[in-house]
CSV table of C-alpha atoms in Angstrom, one decimal:
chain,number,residue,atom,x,y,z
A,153,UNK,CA,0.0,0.0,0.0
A,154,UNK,CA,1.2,3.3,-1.0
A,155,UNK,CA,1.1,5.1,2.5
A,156,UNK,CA,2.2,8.7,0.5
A,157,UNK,CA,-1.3,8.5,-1.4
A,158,UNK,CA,-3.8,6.9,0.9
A,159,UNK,CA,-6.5,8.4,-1.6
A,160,UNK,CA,-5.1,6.9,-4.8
A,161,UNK,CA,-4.9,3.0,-2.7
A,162,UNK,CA,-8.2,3.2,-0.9
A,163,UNK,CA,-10.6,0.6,-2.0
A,164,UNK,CA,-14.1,1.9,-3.9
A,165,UNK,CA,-17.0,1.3,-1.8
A,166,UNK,CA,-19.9,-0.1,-3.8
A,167,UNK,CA,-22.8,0.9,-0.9
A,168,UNK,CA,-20.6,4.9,-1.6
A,169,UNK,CA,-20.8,4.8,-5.2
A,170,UNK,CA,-24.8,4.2,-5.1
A,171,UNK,CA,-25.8,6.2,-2.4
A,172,UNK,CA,-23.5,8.9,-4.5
A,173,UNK,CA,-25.6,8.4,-8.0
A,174,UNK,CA,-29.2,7.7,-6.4
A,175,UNK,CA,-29.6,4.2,-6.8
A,176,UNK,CA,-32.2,2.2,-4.6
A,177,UNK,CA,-29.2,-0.5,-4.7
A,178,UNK,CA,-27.8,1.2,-1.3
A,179,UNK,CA,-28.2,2.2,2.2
A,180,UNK,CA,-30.8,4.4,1.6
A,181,UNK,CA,-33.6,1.7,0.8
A,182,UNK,CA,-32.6,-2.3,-0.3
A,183,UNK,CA,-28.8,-2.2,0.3
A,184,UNK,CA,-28.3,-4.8,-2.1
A,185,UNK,CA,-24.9,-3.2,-2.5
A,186,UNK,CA,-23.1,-4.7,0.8
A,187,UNK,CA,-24.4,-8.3,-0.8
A,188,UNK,CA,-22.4,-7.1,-4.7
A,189,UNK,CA,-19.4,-5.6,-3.5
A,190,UNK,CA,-18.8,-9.0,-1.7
A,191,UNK,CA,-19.4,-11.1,-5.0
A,192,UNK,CA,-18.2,-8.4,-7.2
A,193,UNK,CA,-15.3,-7.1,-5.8
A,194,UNK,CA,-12.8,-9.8,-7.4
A,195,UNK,CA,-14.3,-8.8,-11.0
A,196,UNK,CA,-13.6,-4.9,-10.7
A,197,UNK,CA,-10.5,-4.9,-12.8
A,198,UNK,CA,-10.5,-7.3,-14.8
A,199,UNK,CA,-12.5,-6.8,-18.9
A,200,UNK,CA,-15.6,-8.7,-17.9
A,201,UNK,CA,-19.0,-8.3,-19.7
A,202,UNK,CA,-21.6,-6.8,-17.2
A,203,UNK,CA,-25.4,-6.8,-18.0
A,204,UNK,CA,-27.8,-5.1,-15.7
A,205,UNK,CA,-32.2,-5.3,-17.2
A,206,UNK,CA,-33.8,-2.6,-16.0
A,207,UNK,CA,-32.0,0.8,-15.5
A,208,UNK,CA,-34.3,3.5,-14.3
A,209,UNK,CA,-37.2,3.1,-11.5
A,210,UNK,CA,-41.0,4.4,-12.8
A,211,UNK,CA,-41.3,2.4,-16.1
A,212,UNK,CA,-44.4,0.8,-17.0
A,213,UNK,CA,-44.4,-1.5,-14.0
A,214,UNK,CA,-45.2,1.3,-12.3
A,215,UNK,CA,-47.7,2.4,-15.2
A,216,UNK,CA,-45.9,5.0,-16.7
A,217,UNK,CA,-45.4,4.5,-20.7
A,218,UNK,CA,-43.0,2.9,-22.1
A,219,UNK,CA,-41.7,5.7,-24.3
A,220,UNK,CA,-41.6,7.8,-21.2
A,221,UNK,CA,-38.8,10.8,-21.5
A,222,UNK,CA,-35.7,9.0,-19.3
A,223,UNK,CA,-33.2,11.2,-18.2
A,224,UNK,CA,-30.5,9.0,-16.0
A,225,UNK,CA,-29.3,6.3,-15.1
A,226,UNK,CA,-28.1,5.7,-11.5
A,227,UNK,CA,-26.9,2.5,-11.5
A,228,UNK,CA,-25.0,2.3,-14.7
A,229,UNK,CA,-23.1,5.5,-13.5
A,230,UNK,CA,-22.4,3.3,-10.8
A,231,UNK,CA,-21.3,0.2,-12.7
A,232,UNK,CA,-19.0,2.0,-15.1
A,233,UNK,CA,-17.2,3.6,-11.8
A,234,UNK,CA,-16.5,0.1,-9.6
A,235,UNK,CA,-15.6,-1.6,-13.1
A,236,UNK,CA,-13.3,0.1,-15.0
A,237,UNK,CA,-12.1,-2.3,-17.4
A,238,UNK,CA,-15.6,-3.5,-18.1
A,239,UNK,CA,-17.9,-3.8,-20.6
A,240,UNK,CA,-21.3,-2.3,-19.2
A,241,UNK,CA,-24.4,-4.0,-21.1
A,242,UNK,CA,-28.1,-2.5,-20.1
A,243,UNK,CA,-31.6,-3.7,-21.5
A,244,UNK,CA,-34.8,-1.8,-20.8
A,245,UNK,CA,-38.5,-1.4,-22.5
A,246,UNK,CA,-37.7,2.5,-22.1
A,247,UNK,CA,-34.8,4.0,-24.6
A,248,UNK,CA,-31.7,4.9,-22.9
A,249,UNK,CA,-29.9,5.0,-26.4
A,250,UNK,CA,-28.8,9.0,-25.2
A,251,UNK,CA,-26.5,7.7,-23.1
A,252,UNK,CA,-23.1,7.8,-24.5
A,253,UNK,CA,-20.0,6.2,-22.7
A,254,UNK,CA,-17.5,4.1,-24.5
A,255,UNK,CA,-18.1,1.1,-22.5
A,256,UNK,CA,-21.9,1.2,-22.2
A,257,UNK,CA,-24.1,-0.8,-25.6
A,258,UNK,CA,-28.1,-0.4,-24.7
A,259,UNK,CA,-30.6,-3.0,-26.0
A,260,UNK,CA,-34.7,-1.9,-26.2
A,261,UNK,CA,-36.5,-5.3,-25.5
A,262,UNK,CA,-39.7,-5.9,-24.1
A,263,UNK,CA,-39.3,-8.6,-22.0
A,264,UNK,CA,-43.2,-9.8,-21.6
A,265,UNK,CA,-42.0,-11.0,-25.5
A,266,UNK,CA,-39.1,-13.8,-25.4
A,267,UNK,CA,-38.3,-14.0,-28.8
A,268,UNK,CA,-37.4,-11.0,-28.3
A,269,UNK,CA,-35.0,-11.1,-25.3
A,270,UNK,CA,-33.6,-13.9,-27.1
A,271,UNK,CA,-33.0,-11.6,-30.2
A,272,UNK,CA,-31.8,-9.3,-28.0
A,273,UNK,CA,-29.2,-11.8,-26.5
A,274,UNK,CA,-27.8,-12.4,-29.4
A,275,UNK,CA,-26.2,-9.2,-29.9
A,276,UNK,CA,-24.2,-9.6,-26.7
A,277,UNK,CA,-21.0,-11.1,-25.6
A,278,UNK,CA,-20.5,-14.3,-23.3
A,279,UNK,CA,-21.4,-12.2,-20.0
A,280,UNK,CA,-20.2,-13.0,-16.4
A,281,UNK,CA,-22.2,-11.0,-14.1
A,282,UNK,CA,-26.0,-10.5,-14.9
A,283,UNK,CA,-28.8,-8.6,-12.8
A,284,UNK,CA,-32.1,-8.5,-13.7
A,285,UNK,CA,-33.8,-5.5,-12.1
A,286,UNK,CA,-36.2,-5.2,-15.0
A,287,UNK,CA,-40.4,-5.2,-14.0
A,288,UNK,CA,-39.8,-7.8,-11.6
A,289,UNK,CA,-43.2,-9.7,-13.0
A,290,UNK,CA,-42.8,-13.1,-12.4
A,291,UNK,CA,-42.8,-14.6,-16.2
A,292,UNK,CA,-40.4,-11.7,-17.6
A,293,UNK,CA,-38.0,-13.0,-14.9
A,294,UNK,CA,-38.4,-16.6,-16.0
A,295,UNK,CA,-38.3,-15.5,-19.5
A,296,UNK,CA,-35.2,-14.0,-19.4
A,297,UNK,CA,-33.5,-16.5,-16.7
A,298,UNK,CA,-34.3,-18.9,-19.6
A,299,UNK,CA,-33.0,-16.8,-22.2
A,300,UNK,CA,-29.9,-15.3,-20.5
A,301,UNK,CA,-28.5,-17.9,-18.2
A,302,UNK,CA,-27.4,-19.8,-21.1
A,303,UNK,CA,-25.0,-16.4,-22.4
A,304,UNK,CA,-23.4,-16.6,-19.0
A,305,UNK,CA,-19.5,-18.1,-18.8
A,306,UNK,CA,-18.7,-20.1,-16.7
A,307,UNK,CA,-18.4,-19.2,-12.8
A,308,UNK,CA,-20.6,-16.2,-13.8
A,309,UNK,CA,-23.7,-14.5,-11.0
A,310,UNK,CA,-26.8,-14.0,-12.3
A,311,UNK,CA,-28.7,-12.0,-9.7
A,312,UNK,CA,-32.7,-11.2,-10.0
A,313,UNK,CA,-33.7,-8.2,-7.6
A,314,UNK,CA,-37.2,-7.9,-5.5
A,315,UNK,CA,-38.9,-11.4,-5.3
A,316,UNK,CA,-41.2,-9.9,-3.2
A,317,UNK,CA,-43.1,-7.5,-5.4
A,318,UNK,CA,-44.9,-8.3,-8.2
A,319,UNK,CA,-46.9,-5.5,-10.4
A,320,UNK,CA,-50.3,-5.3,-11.2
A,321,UNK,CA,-49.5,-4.5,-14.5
A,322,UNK,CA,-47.8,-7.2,-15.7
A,323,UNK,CA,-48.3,-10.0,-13.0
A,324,UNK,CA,-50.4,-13.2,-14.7
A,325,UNK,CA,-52.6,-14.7,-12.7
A,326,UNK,CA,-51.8,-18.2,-11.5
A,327,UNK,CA,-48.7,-18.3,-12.4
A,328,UNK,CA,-45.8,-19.7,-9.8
A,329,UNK,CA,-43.9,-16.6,-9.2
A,330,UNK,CA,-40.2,-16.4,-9.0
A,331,UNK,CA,-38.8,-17.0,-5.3
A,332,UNK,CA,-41.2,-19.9,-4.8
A,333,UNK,CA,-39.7,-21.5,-8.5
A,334,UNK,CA,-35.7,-20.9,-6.8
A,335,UNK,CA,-37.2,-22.3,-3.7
A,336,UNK,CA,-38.4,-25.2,-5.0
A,337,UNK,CA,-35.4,-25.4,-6.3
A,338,UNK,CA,-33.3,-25.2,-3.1
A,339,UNK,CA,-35.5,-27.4,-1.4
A,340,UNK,CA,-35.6,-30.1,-3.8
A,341,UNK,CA,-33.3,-29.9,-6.4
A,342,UNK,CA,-35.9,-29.5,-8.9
A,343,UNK,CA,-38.0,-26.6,-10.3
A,344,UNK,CA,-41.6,-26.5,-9.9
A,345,UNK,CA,-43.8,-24.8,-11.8
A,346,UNK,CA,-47.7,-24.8,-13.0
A,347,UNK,CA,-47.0,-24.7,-16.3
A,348,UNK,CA,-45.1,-27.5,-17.0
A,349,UNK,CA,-42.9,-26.3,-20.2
A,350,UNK,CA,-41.6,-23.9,-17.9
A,351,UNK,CA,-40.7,-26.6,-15.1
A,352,UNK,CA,-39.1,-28.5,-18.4
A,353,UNK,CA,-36.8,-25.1,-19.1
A,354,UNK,CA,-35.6,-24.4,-16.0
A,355,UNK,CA,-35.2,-28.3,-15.1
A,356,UNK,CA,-32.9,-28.3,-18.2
A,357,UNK,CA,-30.5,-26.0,-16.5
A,358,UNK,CA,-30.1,-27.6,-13.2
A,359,UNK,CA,-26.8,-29.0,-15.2
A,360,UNK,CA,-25.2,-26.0,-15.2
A,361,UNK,CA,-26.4,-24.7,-11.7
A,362,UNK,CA,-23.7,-24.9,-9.1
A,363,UNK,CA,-25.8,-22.7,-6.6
A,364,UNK,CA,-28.6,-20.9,-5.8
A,365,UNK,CA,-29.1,-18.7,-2.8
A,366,UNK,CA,-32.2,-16.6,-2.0
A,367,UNK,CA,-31.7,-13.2,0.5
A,368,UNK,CA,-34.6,-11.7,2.5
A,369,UNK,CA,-35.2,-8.2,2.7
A,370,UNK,CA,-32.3,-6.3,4.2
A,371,UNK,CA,-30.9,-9.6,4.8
A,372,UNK,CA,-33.2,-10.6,8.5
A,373,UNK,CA,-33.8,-14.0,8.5
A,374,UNK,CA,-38.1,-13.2,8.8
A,375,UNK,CA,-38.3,-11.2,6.0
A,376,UNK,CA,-39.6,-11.9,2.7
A,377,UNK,CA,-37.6,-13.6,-0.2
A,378,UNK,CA,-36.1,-10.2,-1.9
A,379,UNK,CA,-32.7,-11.4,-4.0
A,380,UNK,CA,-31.4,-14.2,-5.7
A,381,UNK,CA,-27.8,-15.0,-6.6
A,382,UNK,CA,-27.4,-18.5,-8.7
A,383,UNK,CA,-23.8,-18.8,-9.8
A,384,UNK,CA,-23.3,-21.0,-13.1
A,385,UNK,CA,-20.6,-23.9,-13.2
């Protein structure tokens, strides 16, 4: 360590950089930060391909149009700062096409379609770390877990944000939402699922699943089922 320039040595604080650019991500509401900069840290410099679905809070989940006017984006700001060598992927129904950085691509995808995630997949790399914060409706998830989790190397996270809320407008009725599908999962070793294609997809996986580990809200043990991490082998 380079005692003369304590400044130039010190170790970025993921939990700092959100709370710096707005995102929900840190202390000020679901702190999933202190979770990532423990599973992220060993990534920051090395050239990895990042994806994050879903970059900017009030999209139509929240019943606001799709084309609604977007004007930042918090947590990219924040991923282009804690991974400097990285390549910085985001997908979102809104456009964020505006934003210009060297090491940011966008993709537009609706994800209630998944022909069309899977179109949009194919324009990206092999990637190694992949959140989904998108409109955290249960099939968009599973669509693009099916999609996605295949494009991830090997050793790579794929993280999917706020099990516990589902919209109104997107949800389906009767249809087995996310964190009971990973729990099934964690209990059993298989996926359940009413509809059994699904079950069939995500069963198809379990190959390549070395573990999958479900958070409650703000980490206490009582809490609902709020993140997921399931690490590919």
């Amino acid at each position: 360590m380079d005692a003369s320039n304590p400044k130039k040595t010190a170790a970025i604080n993921l939990t700092d950089l959100a709370d710096q650019y707005g995102s929900d991500k840190g202390s000020t509401k679901h702190r999933y930060t202190e979770l990532y900069h423990m599973l992220f840290n060993p990534y920051r410099q090395r050239k990895i391909n990042f994806l994050e679905m879903g970059l900017l809070i009030g999209g139509p989940e929240h019943g606001k149009d799709a084309d609604r006017n977007t004007t930042d984006l918090p947590s990219i700001r924040m991923w282009l700062d804690y991974f400097p060598k990285a390549r910085i992927h985001g997908l979102d129904v809104s456009d964020f096409s505006w934003f210009d950085h060297d090491r940011f691509t966008f993709h537009r995808c609706d994800m209630d379609d998944r022909s069309a995630i899977a179109h949009a997949a194919a324009d990206m790399p092999t990637l190694d770390i992949v959140i989904d914060d998108a409109s955290h409706a249960s099939h968009h998830q599973q669509n693009a877990f099916l999609e996605i989790f295949p494009k991830l190397a090997s050793g790579g996270l794929y993280v999917i944000e706020d099990l516990r809320w589902q919209p109104d407008t997107y949800e389906l009725g009767g249809i087995t939402k996310t964190a009971a599908l990973l729990r099934s999962y964690i209990d059993t070793r298989e996926f359940q699922h009413t509809d059994p294609a699904v079950a069939k997809a995500f069963n198809a996986l379990i190959p390549e699943i070395s573990a999958c580990i479900v958070h409650p809200v703000k980490y206490q043990k009582k809490r609902r089922d709020q993140v997921a991490v399931i690490h590919k082998r």
